[in-house]
Amino acid sequence: MNREEDEQSSLAWFGKGMRGIFSLPAFILMLSFVGFCSLTAQAGIPVQQVVFMTGIVWALPAKVILVGSMMSGANLAAAFLAVSLSSVRLMPMVAALVPELRTSRTPTWLLLVLSHFIAITAWVFAMEKVPKVPRGRRAAFFAGFGITLVATNMLLVAVVYHFVADFPPIVAGCLFFLTPVYFLASIWHSARHPVVYVALLFGLAGGPLFYWLFPEFDILIAGLGGGTLAWLVERLWRQRKEVGA
């Protein structure tokens, strides 16, 4: 295959990735962005800043934290720290997906650029679809989906911003909540090991408890606690299995 044919093939897979915008994960994320748009409109943030935020601070929870920090009058350092801690959760997603995209010819700079588009929706979609794509075309496929998803939501925010300012808060909250609900259901459905179910159950059970005890750190403690307990349960299970064998 010559270079021209190779570029045409990559462009074709880029186009196939773009068609992922018509998938259920993308549709749910767009509804969530409508809810986010209502939040920012009610907070009085200019539409230009919201569109810029949508493209640069890609993960939706991080944007909500940023808007909340702005509304509460937090200083820049506190807002930066809060958004950074929120985004740390994406590191395991990047670590899981990038090896699936990489080949011996994939430049590092391209993987770094593609990492920006890895958030809940893109990760769930890619982990399901990418294994079915030829390895040499996976980067192009994911780039088509990720870039199209971000650009579409930037356009969506710009268009609907002035129409959702009067949404009741409960409606905006429900729309925003669709994304984590879908993510949870997807993880449960795609889990390949019992430890994943254990971690999810511990996290779900511990979330309300830690919200009551430590409302500012509830998600962090529930996540770390649930993951640690799940790891201990799996370790004990493996030890008993080895002893029994």
mmCIF file of C-alpha atoms in Angstrom:
data_model
loop_
_atom_site.group_PDB
_atom_site.id
_atom_site.type_symbol
_atom_site.label_atom_id
_atom_site.label_comp_id
_atom_site.label_asym_id
_atom_site.label_seq_id
_atom_site.Cartn_x
_atom_site.Cartn_y
_atom_site.Cartn_z
ATOM 1 C CA MET A 1 0.000 0.000 0.000
ATOM 2 C CA ASN A 2 1.487 3.369 -1.036
ATOM 3 C CA ARG A 3 1.301 6.548 1.021
ATOM 4 C CA GLU A 4 -1.699 7.974 -0.862
ATOM 5 C CA GLU A 5 -3.734 4.797 -0.347
ATOM 6 C CA ASP A 6 -2.726 4.741 3.311
ATOM 7 C CA GLU A 7 -3.965 8.327 3.810
ATOM 8 C CA GLN A 8 -7.240 7.538 2.048
ATOM 9 C CA SER A 9 -7.773 4.514 4.274
ATOM 10 C CA SER A 10 -7.104 6.555 7.426
ATOM 11 C CA LEU A 11 -9.528 9.226 6.200
ATOM 12 C CA ALA A 12 -12.183 6.565 5.650
ATOM 13 C CA TRP A 13 -11.795 5.300 9.212
ATOM 14 C CA PHE A 14 -11.858 8.902 10.460
ATOM 15 C CA GLY A 15 -15.228 9.235 8.723
ATOM 16 C CA LYS A 16 -16.467 6.021 10.344
ATOM 17 C CA GLY A 17 -15.481 7.449 13.709
ATOM 18 C CA MET A 18 -17.406 10.634 12.931
ATOM 19 C CA ARG A 19 -20.571 8.588 12.404
ATOM 20 C CA GLY A 20 -20.371 7.609 16.064
ATOM 21 C CA ILE A 21 -22.007 10.965 16.793
ATOM 22 C CA PHE A 22 -25.315 9.218 16.035
ATOM 23 C CA SER A 23 -24.763 6.650 18.805
ATOM 24 C CA LEU A 24 -26.615 6.444 22.116
ATOM 25 C CA PRO A 25 -23.598 7.551 24.231
ATOM 26 C CA ALA A 26 -23.161 10.709 22.135
ATOM 27 C CA PHE A 27 -26.881 11.488 22.254
ATOM 28 C CA ILE A 28 -26.976 11.160 26.046
ATOM 29 C CA LEU A 29 -23.934 13.396 26.396
ATOM 30 C CA MET A 30 -25.542 16.063 24.223
ATOM 31 C CA LEU A 31 -28.632 16.029 26.449
ATOM 32 C CA SER A 32 -26.328 16.406 29.445
ATOM 33 C CA PHE A 33 -24.720 19.422 27.821
ATOM 34 C CA VAL A 34 -28.147 21.006 27.445
ATOM 35 C CA GLY A 35 -28.485 20.731 31.216
ATOM 36 C CA PHE A 36 -24.998 22.175 31.679
ATOM 37 C CA CYS A 37 -25.918 25.012 29.350
ATOM 38 C CA SER A 38 -28.894 25.849 31.550
ATOM 39 C CA LEU A 39 -26.618 25.916 34.598
ATOM 40 C CA THR A 40 -24.158 28.323 33.006
ATOM 41 C CA ALA A 41 -26.923 30.562 31.661
ATOM 42 C CA GLN A 42 -28.461 30.855 35.117
ATOM 43 C CA ALA A 43 -24.993 31.562 36.540
ATOM 44 C CA GLY A 44 -24.597 34.454 34.104
ATOM 45 C CA ILE A 45 -21.534 33.105 32.326
ATOM 46 C CA PRO A 46 -21.284 34.551 28.778
ATOM 47 C CA VAL A 47 -21.964 32.127 25.948
ATOM 48 C CA GLN A 48 -18.506 32.704 24.437
ATOM 49 C CA GLN A 49 -16.868 31.514 27.641
ATOM 50 C CA VAL A 50 -19.178 28.502 27.860
ATOM 51 C CA VAL A 51 -18.335 27.435 24.305
ATOM 52 C CA PHE A 52 -14.606 27.882 25.017
ATOM 53 C CA MET A 53 -14.966 25.918 28.258
ATOM 54 C CA THR A 54 -16.734 23.107 26.419
ATOM 55 C CA GLY A 55 -13.799 22.612 24.079
ATOM 56 C CA ILE A 56 -10.911 23.151 26.491
ATOM 57 C CA VAL A 57 -12.206 21.632 29.739
ATOM 58 C CA TRP A 58 -13.722 18.619 28.048
ATOM 59 C CA ALA A 59 -14.973 16.418 30.920
ATOM 60 C CA LEU A 60 -18.441 17.570 31.938
ATOM 61 C CA PRO A 61 -18.047 17.087 35.738
ATOM 62 C CA ALA A 62 -14.889 19.229 35.673
ATOM 63 C CA LYS A 63 -16.814 22.026 33.979
ATOM 64 C CA VAL A 64 -19.581 21.811 36.560
ATOM 65 C CA ILE A 65 -16.973 22.040 39.333
ATOM 66 C CA LEU A 66 -15.393 25.036 37.614
ATOM 67 C CA VAL A 67 -18.743 26.811 37.293
ATOM 68 C CA GLY A 68 -19.555 25.990 40.917
ATOM 69 C CA SER A 69 -16.225 27.440 42.021
ATOM 70 C CA MET A 70 -16.898 30.600 40.056
ATOM 71 C CA MET A 71 -20.377 30.954 41.543
ATOM 72 C CA SER A 72 -19.072 30.463 45.087
ATOM 73 C CA GLY A 73 -16.361 33.076 44.632
ATOM 74 C CA ALA A 74 -13.463 30.644 45.069
ATOM 75 C CA ASN A 75 -10.038 31.950 44.082
ATOM 76 C CA LEU A 76 -8.201 30.753 40.996
ATOM 77 C CA ALA A 77 -5.897 28.364 42.883
ATOM 78 C CA ALA A 78 -8.817 26.623 44.608
ATOM 79 C CA ALA A 79 -10.729 26.270 41.343
ATOM 80 C CA PHE A 80 -7.624 24.908 39.609
ATOM 81 C CA LEU A 81 -7.082 22.335 42.351
ATOM 82 C CA ALA A 82 -10.726 21.231 42.358
ATOM 83 C CA VAL A 83 -10.823 20.766 38.580
ATOM 84 C CA SER A 84 -7.462 18.967 38.609
ATOM 85 C CA LEU A 85 -8.586 16.514 41.298
ATOM 86 C CA SER A 86 -11.758 15.852 39.335
ATOM 87 C CA SER A 87 -9.765 15.126 36.191
ATOM 88 C CA VAL A 88 -7.387 12.686 37.898
ATOM 89 C CA ARG A 89 -10.117 10.064 37.529
ATOM 90 C CA LEU A 90 -9.524 10.141 33.770
ATOM 91 C CA MET A 91 -5.966 8.849 34.070
ATOM 92 C CA PRO A 92 -6.985 5.155 34.310
ATOM 93 C CA MET A 93 -9.198 5.648 31.247
ATOM 94 C CA VAL A 94 -6.269 7.098 29.296
ATOM 95 C CA ALA A 95 -3.994 4.290 30.501
ATOM 96 C CA ALA A 96 -6.539 1.684 29.354
ATOM 97 C CA LEU A 97 -7.372 3.197 25.953
ATOM 98 C CA VAL A 98 -4.069 4.582 24.642
ATOM 99 C CA PRO A 99 -2.414 1.120 24.346
ATOM 100 C CA GLU A 100 -5.384 0.067 22.228
ATOM 101 C CA LEU A 101 -4.788 2.997 19.853
ATOM 102 C CA ARG A 102 -1.001 2.867 19.672
ATOM 103 C CA THR A 103 1.116 1.136 17.062
ATOM 104 C CA SER A 104 4.872 1.223 16.529
ATOM 105 C CA ARG A 105 4.320 4.028 13.996
ATOM 106 C CA THR A 106 1.964 6.195 16.058
ATOM 107 C CA PRO A 107 3.706 9.444 17.076
ATOM 108 C CA THR A 108 3.635 10.398 20.740
ATOM 109 C CA TRP A 109 2.278 13.865 20.001
ATOM 110 C CA LEU A 110 -0.793 12.338 18.344
ATOM 111 C CA LEU A 111 -1.528 10.161 21.367
ATOM 112 C CA LEU A 112 -1.209 13.218 23.620
ATOM 113 C CA VAL A 113 -3.665 15.145 21.445
ATOM 114 C CA LEU A 114 -6.128 12.238 21.383
ATOM 115 C CA SER A 115 -5.887 11.916 25.168
ATOM 116 C CA HIS A 116 -7.671 15.260 25.462
ATOM 117 C CA PHE A 117 -10.828 13.688 24.028
ATOM 118 C CA ILE A 118 -10.885 10.797 26.504
ATOM 119 C CA ALA A 119 -13.737 11.271 28.949
ATOM 120 C CA ILE A 120 -16.586 9.042 30.074
ATOM 121 C CA THR A 121 -18.575 8.996 26.831
ATOM 122 C CA ALA A 122 -15.614 8.722 24.468
ATOM 123 C CA TRP A 123 -14.010 6.040 26.628
ATOM 124 C CA VAL A 124 -17.132 3.866 26.830
ATOM 125 C CA PHE A 125 -17.711 4.187 23.091
ATOM 126 C CA ALA A 126 -14.075 3.528 22.181
ATOM 127 C CA MET A 127 -13.564 0.542 24.469
ATOM 128 C CA GLU A 128 -16.557 -1.106 22.815
ATOM 129 C CA LYS A 129 -15.806 -0.184 19.191
ATOM 130 C CA VAL A 130 -12.012 0.116 18.901
ATOM 131 C CA PRO A 131 -11.182 -3.625 19.279
ATOM 132 C CA LYS A 132 -13.179 -4.237 16.093
ATOM 133 C CA VAL A 133 -11.094 -1.682 14.142
ATOM 134 C CA PRO A 134 -7.781 -2.641 12.482
ATOM 135 C CA ARG A 135 -4.994 -1.546 14.843
ATOM 136 C CA GLY A 136 -3.398 0.730 12.279
ATOM 137 C CA ARG A 137 -6.661 2.672 11.880
ATOM 138 C CA ARG A 138 -7.723 2.945 15.503
ATOM 139 C CA ALA A 139 -6.154 6.351 16.097
ATOM 140 C CA ALA A 140 -7.931 7.761 13.041
ATOM 141 C CA PHE A 141 -11.220 6.172 14.102
ATOM 142 C CA PHE A 142 -11.045 7.575 17.631
ATOM 143 C CA ALA A 143 -9.926 10.980 16.363
ATOM 144 C CA GLY A 144 -12.987 11.108 14.106
ATOM 145 C CA PHE A 145 -15.297 10.345 16.989
ATOM 146 C CA GLY A 146 -13.593 12.512 19.635
ATOM 147 C CA ILE A 147 -13.162 15.623 17.489
ATOM 148 C CA THR A 148 -16.696 15.390 16.125
ATOM 149 C CA LEU A 149 -18.136 14.888 19.606
ATOM 150 C CA VAL A 150 -16.379 17.949 21.027
ATOM 151 C CA ALA A 151 -17.158 20.152 18.016
ATOM 152 C CA THR A 152 -20.829 19.104 18.035
ATOM 153 C CA ASN A 153 -21.232 19.918 21.712
ATOM 154 C CA MET A 154 -19.523 23.293 21.251
ATOM 155 C CA LEU A 155 -22.007 24.082 18.469
ATOM 156 C CA LEU A 156 -24.904 22.756 20.564
ATOM 157 C CA VAL A 157 -23.960 25.001 23.481
ATOM 158 C CA ALA A 158 -23.731 28.028 21.222
ATOM 159 C CA VAL A 159 -27.171 27.352 19.729
ATOM 160 C CA VAL A 160 -29.230 26.375 22.792
ATOM 161 C CA TYR A 161 -27.642 28.698 25.367
ATOM 162 C CA HIS A 162 -30.288 31.405 25.067
ATOM 163 C CA PHE A 163 -33.183 28.916 24.971
ATOM 164 C CA VAL A 164 -32.465 27.060 28.215
ATOM 165 C CA ALA A 165 -31.939 29.981 30.606
ATOM 166 C CA ASP A 166 -35.450 29.518 32.010
ATOM 167 C CA PHE A 167 -35.216 25.755 32.532
ATOM 168 C CA PRO A 168 -36.247 24.708 36.062
ATOM 169 C CA PRO A 169 -33.172 23.570 38.022
ATOM 170 C CA ILE A 170 -34.631 20.084 38.421
ATOM 171 C CA VAL A 171 -34.833 19.671 34.628
ATOM 172 C CA ALA A 172 -31.264 20.828 34.122
ATOM 173 C CA GLY A 173 -30.109 18.521 36.918
ATOM 174 C CA CYS A 174 -31.893 15.504 35.427
ATOM 175 C CA LEU A 175 -30.384 16.120 32.001
ATOM 176 C CA PHE A 176 -26.910 16.448 33.481
ATOM 177 C CA PHE A 177 -27.404 13.273 35.530
ATOM 178 C CA LEU A 178 -28.001 11.165 32.417
ATOM 179 C CA THR A 179 -24.279 10.830 31.693
ATOM 180 C CA PRO A 180 -23.169 9.264 35.019
ATOM 181 C CA VAL A 181 -26.199 6.964 34.977
ATOM 182 C CA TYR A 182 -25.303 5.766 31.485
ATOM 183 C CA PHE A 183 -21.652 5.380 32.453
ATOM 184 C CA LEU A 184 -22.553 3.279 35.488
ATOM 185 C CA ALA A 185 -24.861 1.056 33.452
ATOM 186 C CA SER A 186 -22.211 0.625 30.740
ATOM 187 C CA ILE A 187 -19.491 -0.328 33.216
ATOM 188 C CA TRP A 188 -21.800 -2.841 34.883
ATOM 189 C CA HIS A 189 -22.795 -4.360 31.542
ATOM 190 C CA SER A 190 -19.239 -4.556 30.156
ATOM 191 C CA ALA A 191 -17.495 -5.781 33.337
ATOM 192 C CA ARG A 192 -15.421 -8.902 32.751
ATOM 193 C CA HIS A 193 -14.404 -9.615 36.349
ATOM 194 C CA PRO A 194 -16.370 -9.886 39.612
ATOM 195 C CA VAL A 195 -14.110 -7.311 41.292
ATOM 196 C CA VAL A 196 -15.684 -4.603 39.123
ATOM 197 C CA TYR A 197 -19.132 -5.404 40.497
ATOM 198 C CA VAL A 198 -17.765 -5.393 44.035
ATOM 199 C CA ALA A 199 -16.139 -1.976 43.542
ATOM 200 C CA LEU A 200 -19.335 -0.525 42.075
ATOM 201 C CA LEU A 201 -21.489 -1.866 44.893
ATOM 202 C CA PHE A 202 -19.123 -0.567 47.566
ATOM 203 C CA GLY A 203 -18.977 2.832 45.882
ATOM 204 C CA LEU A 204 -22.747 3.097 45.507
ATOM 205 C CA ALA A 205 -23.345 2.055 49.104
ATOM 206 C CA GLY A 206 -20.636 4.321 50.488
ATOM 207 C CA GLY A 207 -21.587 7.409 48.455
ATOM 208 C CA PRO A 208 -24.657 8.470 50.505
ATOM 209 C CA LEU A 209 -22.899 7.624 53.772
ATOM 210 C CA PHE A 210 -19.817 9.704 53.012
ATOM 211 C CA TYR A 211 -21.953 12.533 51.653
ATOM 212 C CA TRP A 212 -23.533 12.713 55.093
ATOM 213 C CA LEU A 213 -20.211 12.421 56.969
ATOM 214 C CA PHE A 214 -17.796 14.306 54.678
ATOM 215 C CA PRO A 215 -19.852 16.241 52.088
ATOM 216 C CA GLU A 216 -16.808 17.951 50.552
ATOM 217 C CA PHE A 217 -14.899 14.706 49.954
ATOM 218 C CA ASP A 218 -17.697 12.157 49.566
ATOM 219 C CA ILE A 219 -16.957 11.061 45.984
ATOM 220 C CA LEU A 220 -13.209 10.861 46.574
ATOM 221 C CA ILE A 221 -13.566 8.780 49.745
ATOM 222 C CA ALA A 222 -16.266 6.541 48.264
ATOM 223 C CA GLY A 223 -14.150 5.902 45.173
ATOM 224 C CA LEU A 224 -10.926 5.183 47.042
ATOM 225 C CA GLY A 225 -12.714 3.173 49.710
ATOM 226 C CA GLY A 226 -14.764 1.153 47.249
ATOM 227 C CA GLY A 227 -11.761 0.405 45.049
ATOM 228 C CA THR A 228 -9.576 -0.567 48.023
ATOM 229 C CA LEU A 229 -12.219 -2.832 49.539
ATOM 230 C CA ALA A 230 -12.833 -4.469 46.168
ATOM 231 C CA TRP A 231 -9.083 -5.091 45.804
ATOM 232 C CA LEU A 232 -8.940 -6.662 49.279
ATOM 233 C CA VAL A 233 -11.953 -8.867 48.547
ATOM 234 C CA GLU A 234 -10.407 -10.050 45.292
ATOM 235 C CA ARG A 235 -7.071 -10.712 47.022
ATOM 236 C CA LEU A 236 -8.719 -12.808 49.727
ATOM 237 C CA TRP A 237 -10.756 -14.649 47.114
ATOM 238 C CA ARG A 238 -7.641 -15.488 45.102
ATOM 239 C CA GLN A 239 -5.775 -16.666 48.193
ATOM 240 C CA ARG A 240 -8.612 -18.991 49.197
ATOM 241 C CA LYS A 241 -8.851 -20.285 45.664
ATOM 242 C CA GLU A 242 -5.112 -21.048 45.579
ATOM 243 C CA VAL A 243 -5.289 -22.772 48.962
ATOM 244 C CA GLY A 244 -8.280 -24.808 47.838
ATOM 245 C CA ALA A 245 -6.462 -25.847 44.644
#
